[in-house]
XYZ file of C-alpha atoms in Angstrom:
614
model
C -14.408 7.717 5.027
C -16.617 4.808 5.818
C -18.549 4.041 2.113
C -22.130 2.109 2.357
C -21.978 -0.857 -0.167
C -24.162 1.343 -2.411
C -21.504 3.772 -2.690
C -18.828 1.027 -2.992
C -20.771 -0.517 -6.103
C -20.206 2.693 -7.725
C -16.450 2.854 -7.266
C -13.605 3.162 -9.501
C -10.200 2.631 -8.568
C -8.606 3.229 -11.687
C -7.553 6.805 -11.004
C -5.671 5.817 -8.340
C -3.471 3.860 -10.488
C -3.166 6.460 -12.964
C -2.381 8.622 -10.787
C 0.638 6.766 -9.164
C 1.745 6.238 -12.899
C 1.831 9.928 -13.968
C 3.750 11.038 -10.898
C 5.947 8.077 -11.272
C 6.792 9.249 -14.509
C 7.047 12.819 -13.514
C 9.752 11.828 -11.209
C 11.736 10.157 -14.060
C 11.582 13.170 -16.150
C 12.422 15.413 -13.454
C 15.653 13.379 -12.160
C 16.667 13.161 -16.245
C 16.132 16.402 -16.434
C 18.117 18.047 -13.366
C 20.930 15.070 -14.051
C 21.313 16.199 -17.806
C 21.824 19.841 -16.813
C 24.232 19.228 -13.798
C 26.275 17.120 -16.643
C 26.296 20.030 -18.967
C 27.652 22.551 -16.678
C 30.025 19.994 -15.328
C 31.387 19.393 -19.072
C 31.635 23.208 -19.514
C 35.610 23.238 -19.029
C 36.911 25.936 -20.672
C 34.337 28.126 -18.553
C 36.093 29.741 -15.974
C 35.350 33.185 -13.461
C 32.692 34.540 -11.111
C 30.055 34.181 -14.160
C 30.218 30.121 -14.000
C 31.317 30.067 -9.845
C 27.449 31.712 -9.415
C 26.001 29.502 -12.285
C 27.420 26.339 -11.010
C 25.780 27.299 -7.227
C 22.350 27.637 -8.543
C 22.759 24.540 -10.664
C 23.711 22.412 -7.481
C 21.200 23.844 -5.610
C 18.366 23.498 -8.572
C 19.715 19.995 -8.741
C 19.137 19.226 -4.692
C 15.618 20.567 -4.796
C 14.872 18.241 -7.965
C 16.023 15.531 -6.314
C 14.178 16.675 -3.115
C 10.799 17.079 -4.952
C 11.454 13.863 -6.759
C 11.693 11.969 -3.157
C 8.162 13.603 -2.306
C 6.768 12.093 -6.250
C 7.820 8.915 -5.757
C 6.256 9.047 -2.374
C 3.008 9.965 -4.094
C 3.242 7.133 -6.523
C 3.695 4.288 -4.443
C 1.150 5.479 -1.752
C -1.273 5.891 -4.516
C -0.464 2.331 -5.819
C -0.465 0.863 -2.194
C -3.975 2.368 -1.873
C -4.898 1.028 -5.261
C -4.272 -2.131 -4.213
C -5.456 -2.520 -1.111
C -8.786 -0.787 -1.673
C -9.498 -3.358 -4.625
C -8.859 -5.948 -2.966
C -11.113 -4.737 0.075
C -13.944 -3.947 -2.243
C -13.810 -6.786 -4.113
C -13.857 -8.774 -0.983
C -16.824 -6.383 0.079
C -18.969 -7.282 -3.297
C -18.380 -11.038 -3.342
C -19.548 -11.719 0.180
C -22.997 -9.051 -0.801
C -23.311 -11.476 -4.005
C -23.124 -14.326 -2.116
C -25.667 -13.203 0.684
C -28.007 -11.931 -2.076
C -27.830 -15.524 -3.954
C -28.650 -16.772 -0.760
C -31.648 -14.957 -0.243
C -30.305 -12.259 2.629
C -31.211 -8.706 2.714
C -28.123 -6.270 2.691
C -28.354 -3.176 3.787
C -26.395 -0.408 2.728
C -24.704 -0.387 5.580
C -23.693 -3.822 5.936
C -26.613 -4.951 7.732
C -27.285 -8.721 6.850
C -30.753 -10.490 7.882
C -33.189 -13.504 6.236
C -36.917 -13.891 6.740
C -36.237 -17.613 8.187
C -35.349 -17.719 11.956
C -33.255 -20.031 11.604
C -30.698 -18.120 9.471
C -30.085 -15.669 11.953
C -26.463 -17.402 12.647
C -26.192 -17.676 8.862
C -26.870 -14.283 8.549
C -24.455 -12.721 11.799
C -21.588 -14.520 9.233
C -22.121 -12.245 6.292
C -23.266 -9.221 8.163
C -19.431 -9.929 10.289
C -17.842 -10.434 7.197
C -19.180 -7.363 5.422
C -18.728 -4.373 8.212
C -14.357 -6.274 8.805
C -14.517 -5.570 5.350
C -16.127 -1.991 5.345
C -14.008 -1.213 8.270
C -10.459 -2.254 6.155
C -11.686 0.627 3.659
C -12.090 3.100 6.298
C -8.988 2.646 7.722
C -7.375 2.003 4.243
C -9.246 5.511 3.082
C -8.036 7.118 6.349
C -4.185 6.238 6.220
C -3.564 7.154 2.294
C -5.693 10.321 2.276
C -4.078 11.098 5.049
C -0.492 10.184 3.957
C -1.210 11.955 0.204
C -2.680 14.910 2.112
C 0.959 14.901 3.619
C 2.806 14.953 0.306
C 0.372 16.964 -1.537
C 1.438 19.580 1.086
C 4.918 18.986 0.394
C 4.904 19.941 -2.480
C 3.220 23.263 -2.082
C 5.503 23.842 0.476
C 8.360 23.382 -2.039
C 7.320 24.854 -5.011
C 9.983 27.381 -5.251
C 12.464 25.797 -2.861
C 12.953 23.458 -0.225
C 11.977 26.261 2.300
C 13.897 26.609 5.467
C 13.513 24.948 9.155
C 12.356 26.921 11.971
C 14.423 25.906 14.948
C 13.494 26.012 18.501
C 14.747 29.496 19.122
C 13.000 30.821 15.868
C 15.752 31.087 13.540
C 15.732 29.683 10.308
C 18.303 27.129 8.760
C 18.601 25.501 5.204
C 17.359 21.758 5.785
C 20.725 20.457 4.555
C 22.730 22.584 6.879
C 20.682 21.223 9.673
C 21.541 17.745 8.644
C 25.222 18.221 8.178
C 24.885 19.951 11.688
C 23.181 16.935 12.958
C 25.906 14.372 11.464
C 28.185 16.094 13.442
C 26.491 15.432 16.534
C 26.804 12.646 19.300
C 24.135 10.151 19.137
C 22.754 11.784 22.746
C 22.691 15.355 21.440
C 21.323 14.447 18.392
C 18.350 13.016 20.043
C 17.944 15.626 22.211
C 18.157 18.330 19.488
C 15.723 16.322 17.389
C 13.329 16.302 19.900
C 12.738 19.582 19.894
C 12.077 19.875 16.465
C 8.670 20.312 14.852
C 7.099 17.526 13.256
C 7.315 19.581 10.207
C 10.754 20.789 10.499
C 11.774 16.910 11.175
C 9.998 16.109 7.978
C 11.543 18.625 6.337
C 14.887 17.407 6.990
C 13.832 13.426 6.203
C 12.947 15.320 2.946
C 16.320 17.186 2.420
C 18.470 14.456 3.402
C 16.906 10.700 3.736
C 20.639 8.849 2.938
C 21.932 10.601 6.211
C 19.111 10.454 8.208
C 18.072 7.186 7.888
C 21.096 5.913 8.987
C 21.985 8.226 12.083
C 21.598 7.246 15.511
C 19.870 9.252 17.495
C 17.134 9.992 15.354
C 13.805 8.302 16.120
C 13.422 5.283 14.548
C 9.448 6.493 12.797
C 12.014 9.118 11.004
C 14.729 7.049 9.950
C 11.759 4.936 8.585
C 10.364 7.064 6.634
C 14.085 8.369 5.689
C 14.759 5.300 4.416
C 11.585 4.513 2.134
C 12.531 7.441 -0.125
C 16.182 6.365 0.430
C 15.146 3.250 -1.581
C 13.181 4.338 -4.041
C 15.983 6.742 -5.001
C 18.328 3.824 -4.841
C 15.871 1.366 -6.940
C 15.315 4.403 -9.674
C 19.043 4.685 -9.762
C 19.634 1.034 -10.620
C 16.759 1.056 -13.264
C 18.768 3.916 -14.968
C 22.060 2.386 -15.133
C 23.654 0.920 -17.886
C 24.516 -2.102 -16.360
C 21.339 -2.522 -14.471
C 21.558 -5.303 -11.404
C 17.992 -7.115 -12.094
C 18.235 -8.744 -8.827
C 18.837 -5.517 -7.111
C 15.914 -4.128 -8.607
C 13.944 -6.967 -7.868
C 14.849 -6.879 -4.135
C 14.384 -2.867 -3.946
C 10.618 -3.465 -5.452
C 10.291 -6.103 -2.593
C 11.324 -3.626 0.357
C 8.828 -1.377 -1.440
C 6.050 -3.397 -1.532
C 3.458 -3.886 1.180
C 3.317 -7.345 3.568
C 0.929 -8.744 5.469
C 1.019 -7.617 8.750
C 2.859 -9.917 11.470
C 0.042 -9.401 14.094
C -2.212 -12.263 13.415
C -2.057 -13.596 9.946
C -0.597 -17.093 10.591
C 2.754 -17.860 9.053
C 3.852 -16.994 6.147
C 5.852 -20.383 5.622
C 9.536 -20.690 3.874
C 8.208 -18.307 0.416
C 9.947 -14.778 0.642
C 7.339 -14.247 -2.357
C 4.483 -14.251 0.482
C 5.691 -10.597 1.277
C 6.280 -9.454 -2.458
C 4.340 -7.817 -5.373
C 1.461 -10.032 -6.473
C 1.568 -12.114 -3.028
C -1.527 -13.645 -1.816
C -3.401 -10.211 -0.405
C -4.706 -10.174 3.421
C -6.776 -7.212 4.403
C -4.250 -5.968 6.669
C -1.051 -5.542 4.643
C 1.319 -2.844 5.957
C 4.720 -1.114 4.459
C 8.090 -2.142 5.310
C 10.064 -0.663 8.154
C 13.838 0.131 7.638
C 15.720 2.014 10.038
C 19.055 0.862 8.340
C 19.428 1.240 4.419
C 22.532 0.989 2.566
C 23.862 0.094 -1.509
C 27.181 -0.192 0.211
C 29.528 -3.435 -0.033
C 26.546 -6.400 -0.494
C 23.993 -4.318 0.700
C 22.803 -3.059 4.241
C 19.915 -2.948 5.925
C 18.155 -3.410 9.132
C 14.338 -4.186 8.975
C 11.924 -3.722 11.369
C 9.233 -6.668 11.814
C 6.394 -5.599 14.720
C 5.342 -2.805 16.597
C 7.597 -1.489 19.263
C 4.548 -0.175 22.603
C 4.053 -1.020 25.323
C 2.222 -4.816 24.959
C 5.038 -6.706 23.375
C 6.163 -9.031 25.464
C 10.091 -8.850 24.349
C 12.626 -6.869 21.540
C 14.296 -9.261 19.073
C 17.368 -8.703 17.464
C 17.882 -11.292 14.830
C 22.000 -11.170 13.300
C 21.802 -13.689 10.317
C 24.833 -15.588 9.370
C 27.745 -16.492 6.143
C 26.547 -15.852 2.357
C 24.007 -13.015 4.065
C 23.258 -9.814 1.517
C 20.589 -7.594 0.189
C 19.965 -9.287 -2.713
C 19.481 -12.698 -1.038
C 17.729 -11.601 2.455
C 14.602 -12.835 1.226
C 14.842 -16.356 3.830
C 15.595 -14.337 6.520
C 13.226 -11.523 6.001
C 10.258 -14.228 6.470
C 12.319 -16.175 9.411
C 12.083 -12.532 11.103
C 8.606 -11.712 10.135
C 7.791 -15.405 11.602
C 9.766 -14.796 14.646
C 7.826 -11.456 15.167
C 4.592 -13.155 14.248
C 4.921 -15.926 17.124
C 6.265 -13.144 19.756
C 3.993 -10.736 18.868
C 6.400 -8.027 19.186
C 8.948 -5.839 16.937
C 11.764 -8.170 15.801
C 14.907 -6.216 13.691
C 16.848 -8.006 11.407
C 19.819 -7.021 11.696
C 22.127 -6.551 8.654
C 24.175 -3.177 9.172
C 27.572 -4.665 7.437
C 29.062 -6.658 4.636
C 28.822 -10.306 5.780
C 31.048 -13.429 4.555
C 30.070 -15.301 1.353
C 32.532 -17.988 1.000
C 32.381 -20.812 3.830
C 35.970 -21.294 3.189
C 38.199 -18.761 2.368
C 40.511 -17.349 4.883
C 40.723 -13.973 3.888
C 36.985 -13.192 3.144
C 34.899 -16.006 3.515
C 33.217 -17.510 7.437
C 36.900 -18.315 8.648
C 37.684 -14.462 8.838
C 37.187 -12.680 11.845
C 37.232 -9.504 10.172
C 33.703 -9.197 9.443
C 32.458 -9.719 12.938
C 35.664 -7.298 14.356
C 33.873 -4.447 11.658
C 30.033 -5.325 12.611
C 30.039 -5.862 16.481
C 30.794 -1.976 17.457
C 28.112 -0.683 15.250
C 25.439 -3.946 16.972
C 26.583 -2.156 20.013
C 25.809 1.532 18.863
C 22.659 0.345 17.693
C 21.739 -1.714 20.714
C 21.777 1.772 22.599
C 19.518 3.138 19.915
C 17.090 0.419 20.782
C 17.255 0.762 24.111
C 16.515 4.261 23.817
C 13.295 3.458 21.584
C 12.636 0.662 24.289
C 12.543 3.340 27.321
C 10.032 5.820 25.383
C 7.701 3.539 23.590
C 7.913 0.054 25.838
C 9.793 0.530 28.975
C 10.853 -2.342 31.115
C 10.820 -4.511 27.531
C 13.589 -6.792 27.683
C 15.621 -6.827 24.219
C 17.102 -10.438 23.443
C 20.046 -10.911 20.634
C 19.876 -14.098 18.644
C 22.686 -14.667 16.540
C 22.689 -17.629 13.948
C 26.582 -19.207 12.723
C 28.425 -16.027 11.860
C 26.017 -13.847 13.509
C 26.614 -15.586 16.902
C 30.269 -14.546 16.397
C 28.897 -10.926 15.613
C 27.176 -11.055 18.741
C 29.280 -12.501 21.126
C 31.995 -10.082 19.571
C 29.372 -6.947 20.427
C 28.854 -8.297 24.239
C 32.856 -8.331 24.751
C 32.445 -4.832 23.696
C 30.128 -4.275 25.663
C 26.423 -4.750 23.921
C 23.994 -4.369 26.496
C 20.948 -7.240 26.372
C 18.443 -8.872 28.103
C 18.686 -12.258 26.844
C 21.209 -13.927 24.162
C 21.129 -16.681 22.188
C 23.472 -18.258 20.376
C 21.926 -20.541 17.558
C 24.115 -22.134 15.825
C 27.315 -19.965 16.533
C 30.396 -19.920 15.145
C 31.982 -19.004 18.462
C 31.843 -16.893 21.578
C 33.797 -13.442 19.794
C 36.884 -12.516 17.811
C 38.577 -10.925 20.834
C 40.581 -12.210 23.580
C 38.147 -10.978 26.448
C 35.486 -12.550 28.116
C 31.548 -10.960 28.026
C 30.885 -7.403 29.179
C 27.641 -7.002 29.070
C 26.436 -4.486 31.541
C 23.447 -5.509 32.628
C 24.500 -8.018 35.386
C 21.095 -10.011 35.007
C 21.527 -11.136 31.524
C 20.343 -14.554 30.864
C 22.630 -16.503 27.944
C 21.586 -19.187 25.882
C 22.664 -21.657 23.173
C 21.616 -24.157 20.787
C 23.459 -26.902 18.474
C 22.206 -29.354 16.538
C 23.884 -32.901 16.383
C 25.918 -33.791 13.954
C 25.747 -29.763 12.534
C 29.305 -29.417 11.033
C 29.729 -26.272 13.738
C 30.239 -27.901 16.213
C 33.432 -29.384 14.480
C 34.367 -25.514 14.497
C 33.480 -24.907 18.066
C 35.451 -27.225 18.939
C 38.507 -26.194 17.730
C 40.924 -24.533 20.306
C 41.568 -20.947 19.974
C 45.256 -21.548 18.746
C 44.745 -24.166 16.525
C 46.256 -28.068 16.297
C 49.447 -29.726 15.570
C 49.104 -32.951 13.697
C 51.305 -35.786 12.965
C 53.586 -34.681 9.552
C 54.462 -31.226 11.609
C 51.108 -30.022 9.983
C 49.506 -27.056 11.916
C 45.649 -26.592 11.682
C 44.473 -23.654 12.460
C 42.571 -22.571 15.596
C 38.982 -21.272 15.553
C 39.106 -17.497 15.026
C 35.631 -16.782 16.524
C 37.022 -18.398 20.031
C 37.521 -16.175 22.620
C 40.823 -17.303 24.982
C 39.323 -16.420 27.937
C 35.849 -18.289 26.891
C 36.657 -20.756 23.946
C 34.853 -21.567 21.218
C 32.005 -23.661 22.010
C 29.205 -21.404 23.457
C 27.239 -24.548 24.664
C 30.104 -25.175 27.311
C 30.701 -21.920 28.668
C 29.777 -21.790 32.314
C 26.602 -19.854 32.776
C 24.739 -20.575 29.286
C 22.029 -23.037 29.495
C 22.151 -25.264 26.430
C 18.500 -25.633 24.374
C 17.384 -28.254 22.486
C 17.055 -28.348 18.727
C 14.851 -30.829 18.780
C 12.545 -31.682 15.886
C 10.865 -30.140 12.890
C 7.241 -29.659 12.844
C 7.256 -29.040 9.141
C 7.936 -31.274 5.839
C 10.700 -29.366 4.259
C 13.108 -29.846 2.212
C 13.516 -33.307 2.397
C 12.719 -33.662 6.022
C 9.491 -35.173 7.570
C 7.341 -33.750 10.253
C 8.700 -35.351 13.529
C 12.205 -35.896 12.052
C 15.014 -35.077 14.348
C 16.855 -32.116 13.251
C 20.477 -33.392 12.361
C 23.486 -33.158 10.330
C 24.202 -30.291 7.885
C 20.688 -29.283 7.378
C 20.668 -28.755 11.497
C 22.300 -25.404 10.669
C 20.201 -23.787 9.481
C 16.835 -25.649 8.287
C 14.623 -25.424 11.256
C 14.901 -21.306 10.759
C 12.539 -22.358 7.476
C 10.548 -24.268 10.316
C 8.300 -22.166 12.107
C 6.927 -25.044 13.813
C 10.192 -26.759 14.360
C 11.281 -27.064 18.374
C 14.505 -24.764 17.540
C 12.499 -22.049 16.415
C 10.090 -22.368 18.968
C 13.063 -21.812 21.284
C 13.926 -18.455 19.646
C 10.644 -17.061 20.317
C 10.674 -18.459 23.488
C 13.922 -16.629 24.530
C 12.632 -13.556 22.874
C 9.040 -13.832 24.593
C 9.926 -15.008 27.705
C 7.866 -17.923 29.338
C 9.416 -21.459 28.840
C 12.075 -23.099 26.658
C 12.881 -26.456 25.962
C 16.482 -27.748 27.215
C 18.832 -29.678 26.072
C 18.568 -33.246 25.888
C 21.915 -35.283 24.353
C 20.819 -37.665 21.723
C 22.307 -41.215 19.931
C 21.881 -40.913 16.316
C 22.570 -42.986 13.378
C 22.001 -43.351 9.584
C 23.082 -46.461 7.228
C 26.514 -44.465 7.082
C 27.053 -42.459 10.343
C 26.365 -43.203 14.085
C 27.146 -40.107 16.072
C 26.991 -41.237 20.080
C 26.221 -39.926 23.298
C 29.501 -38.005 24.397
C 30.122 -37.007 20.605
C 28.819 -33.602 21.017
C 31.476 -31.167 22.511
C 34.318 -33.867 21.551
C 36.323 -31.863 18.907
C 37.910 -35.265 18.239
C 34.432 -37.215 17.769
C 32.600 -35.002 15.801
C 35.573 -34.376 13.491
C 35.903 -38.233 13.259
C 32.163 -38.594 12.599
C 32.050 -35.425 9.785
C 35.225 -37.199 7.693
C 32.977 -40.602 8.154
C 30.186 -38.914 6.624
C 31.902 -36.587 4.101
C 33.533 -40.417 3.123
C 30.125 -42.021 2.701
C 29.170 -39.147 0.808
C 31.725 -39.266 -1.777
C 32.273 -42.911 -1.709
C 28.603 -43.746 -2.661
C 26.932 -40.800 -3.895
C 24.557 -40.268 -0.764
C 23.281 -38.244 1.940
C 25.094 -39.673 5.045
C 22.770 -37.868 7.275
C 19.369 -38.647 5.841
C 16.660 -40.747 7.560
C 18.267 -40.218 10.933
C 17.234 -42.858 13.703
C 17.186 -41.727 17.418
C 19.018 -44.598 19.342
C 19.189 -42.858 22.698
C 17.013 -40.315 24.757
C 14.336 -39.513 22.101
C 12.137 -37.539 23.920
C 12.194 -33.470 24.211
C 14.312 -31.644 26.954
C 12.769 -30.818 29.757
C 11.055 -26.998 30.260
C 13.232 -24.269 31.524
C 12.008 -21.253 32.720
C 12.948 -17.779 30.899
C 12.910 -14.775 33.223
């Protein structure tokens, strides 16, 4: 519903809020409730025969539909709190700019109508009268999607009063939800698509409803239902870590975050290096939308694979964004906004891809970045899930071309996936740790797919890349070992392989974190930095890859500091750029500084030249 301002004056929101509190709390109670009874018959040992057999079915299946109508109450509450606070903050927005027109002598109408007695404020008065009906027309489509969405739940619940009730299939039989999604689990990915499409809406809900942990993490179901899987998915998971003993605060705090609504990437301008942009009590825009997950997982670290964009038929490319070492739930708060920036500058859906336990130690050889075991686990399941995009691809945005970018460890995680066979558009390699874990070269099957890397000077990878695949024998019968991301057949360095074209990182366009605007991007904080840099020429080269149009290329640069001089014909020398990291790392310790800070460009200081991205 459209409300004139007269009707808006009038107002009050509080309800809503109340609202979202009492089934919020109604949801606790339940899930105590059913929890505390399925303990009690559990405890009941010494009860044995037919008598407790019967009892303890009903319990279970009391339990599942408490657990079920709890899903569809949290649902309620955090809808109602979404609209809450995104029709307050469109109202309010509403009122001020009336107030200001009225102090300024305009005429509102209740409509939103602005005009002046004086000619001349005609322009004045288009301003307000602009202002007012964006603002008029946030509430109607605010008004639309939540009465819509608690229409949905309301329903829901009705429908499951005295049971979750039972799916009609396509033939007309009817199954228990929970069957169907055990019978579904079963499935291939191909029939499980097929069979889901020829579901009913409402049987498809119904099953989202029955079983969100399963299906929001089975391919072959469309990703809008793995979403929406995977927002009751959390909520379950964040009232489950509230009621522990030994509650995880920062768990909590990240499940309230993937809860909470963000501005929408279409439009807004960046949201900077803050993962607090896109969390509770963040600046408000008037188009803030929920989170999209069609990966959700407690497991290990934490799993998850966001959705950033809109996946139709405008975009002009698919990103798939595979972060690197020390990634997890908890702490994907710097590469949630990197993604939502990415997806922001392409204008098109971006996933962040985080379906797997990543390395937190830079150093350790058994779990930490010099394992190959995390990229071996992760790269069949980035394949698996590349098909599920492409599938999305072909029936929302056909002829899209999906690009992987993988940064450090996730450029091993992707170049492991393509010798398995990960079909892509476009790759990049940002960064990378190396080429894959296994002794093949790439198999990507679409014979047109364009490859490209980037590595900043002086970034202690490249020491890494570098490295042959079976290591080094130095003087003292000491053997180093070999890169483990190096493929044999490719090596390690993905900026030599025959066939990439090597980008520039260039410079940042942003003063951060120590770094002025204009400042080449170099040493240590090359890594990783100029992801915090949407203006940076690195990042501009992701979304350029992803987009499609032009890149900029590589250009090899001289570089020194007071304490460090790395040369033309350093980078790619294993030799040189491990001499040049020990020179710095010696500085460093020597005379308590930063080796690599206030970098001076000695040779070739101007960008790469343009290169074309089919």
């Amino acid at each position: 519903m459209r409300p004139t301002i007269t009707q808006l004056d009038g107002w009050n929101l509080d309800g809503l809020q109340r609202a979202a509190e009492a089934a919020r709390a109604n949801a606790d109670t339940l899930s105590t409730s059913v929890e505390d009874c399925s303990r009690a018959a559990s405890a009941a040992g010494g009860w044995h025969g037919r008598t407790k057999d019967a009892a303890t079915r009903r319990i279970d299946a009391e339990v599942d539909h408490g657990y079920e109508v709890r899903a569809v109450l949290l649902r309620v509450a955090d809808d109602a709190d979404d609209a809450h606070r995104g029709l307050r903050h469109a109202r309010t927005y509403v009122l001020d700019q009336k107030n200001l027109a009225l102090g300024g002598g305009f005429a509102v109408a209740p409509d939103g109508g602005v005009t002046h007695p004086d000619p001349e404020k005609a322009g004045e008065a288009g301003v307000f009268q602009l202002n007012l009906h964006s603002g008029l027309d946030e509430i109607e489509r605010l008004d639309d999607l939540f009465g819509a969405r608690l229409g949905e739940s309301l329903a829901d619940l009705a429908a499951m009063r005295d049971g979750q009730p039972d799916i009609t299939l396509p033939d007309g039989t009817l199954r228990d939800p929970d069957a169907v999604a055990i019978r579904l689990a079963s499935m291939s990915e191909d029939d499980r698509a097929d069979f889901f499409a020829t579901l009913s809406p409402l049987a498809q809900r119904q099953l989202v409803i029955a079983a969100p942990e399963k299906l929001g993490n089975l391919n072959g179901v469309p990703f809008a239902r793995r979403i929406e899987a995977n927002e009751i998915a959390i909520r379950n998971a964040l009232t489950a870590e509230k009621q522990k003993p030994d509650r995880d605060d920062s768990r909590i705090k990240q499940l309230e975050a993937m809860l909470a609504p963000i501005p929408n990437p279409a439009g807004v301008g960046e949201l900077g290096t803050t993962p607090a942009a896109t969390g509770a009590g963040a600046t408000p825009y008037q188009d803030m939308v929920d989170r999209k997950f069609v990966a959700f997982s407690t497991e290990g670290n934490g799993r998850m694979i966001e959705l950033l964009g809109e996946m139709d038929s405008g975009a002009a490319g698919v990103g798939v964004y595979v972060p690197g070492t020390s990634t997890n739930l908890n702490g994907s708060g710097s590469n949630h906004v990197a993604a939502w920036n990415i997806a922001d500058q392409t204008g098109g859906p971006v996933f962040l891809y985080m379906e797997g336990d990543f390395p937190q130690s830079l150093t350790s050889l058994s779990d930490g970045a010099p394992s190959p075991r995390f990229a071996a686990e992760m790269a069949p399941r980035l394949v698996e899930f590349g098909r599920e995009i492409d599938r999305e691809v072909a029936a929302g945005a056909p002829g899209t071309p999906v690009s992987y970018v993988g940064h450090s460890y996730g450029g091993s995680i992707v170049g492991s996936a393509e010798q398995l066979g990960l079909r892509a558009d476009r790759v990049l390699h940002a960064s990378s740790a190396g080429t894959g874990v296994f002794d093949t070269g790439w198999n990507n099957p679409n014979p047109a797919v364009q490859r490209y890397s980037m590595t900043a000077p002086g970034d202690l990878i490249g020491v890494v890349q570098s490295y042959p695949e079976a290591g080094l024998s130095i003087p003292g019968g000491i053997r180093v070992p070999g890169n483990p991301h190096a493929s044999a057949e490719l090596g390690g360095d993905p900026d030599e392989v025959p066939g990439v074209t090597r980008l520039d990182t260039g410079f940042y366009g942003t003063a951060l974190g120590g770094h002025r605007v204009g400042e080449v991007v170099f040493g240590p904080d090359g890594h990783g930095k100029y992801w915090d840099d949407p203006k940076s020429t690195a990042f501009g080269n992701i979304v350029g890859v992803i987009s499609g149009g032009a890149v900029t290329g590589y250009v090899e640069r001289g570089i020194e500091t007071p304490w460090i001089d790395v040369g033309l014909g350093d980078n790619g020398n294993g030799a040189k750029e491990a001499f040049d990291a020990g020179k710095a790392a010696s500085a460093g310790a020597l005379f308590d500084v930063d080796p690599y800070a206030d970098p001076r460009i000695t040779d070739n200081p101007e960008l790469g030249p343009r290169v074309a991205v089919r």
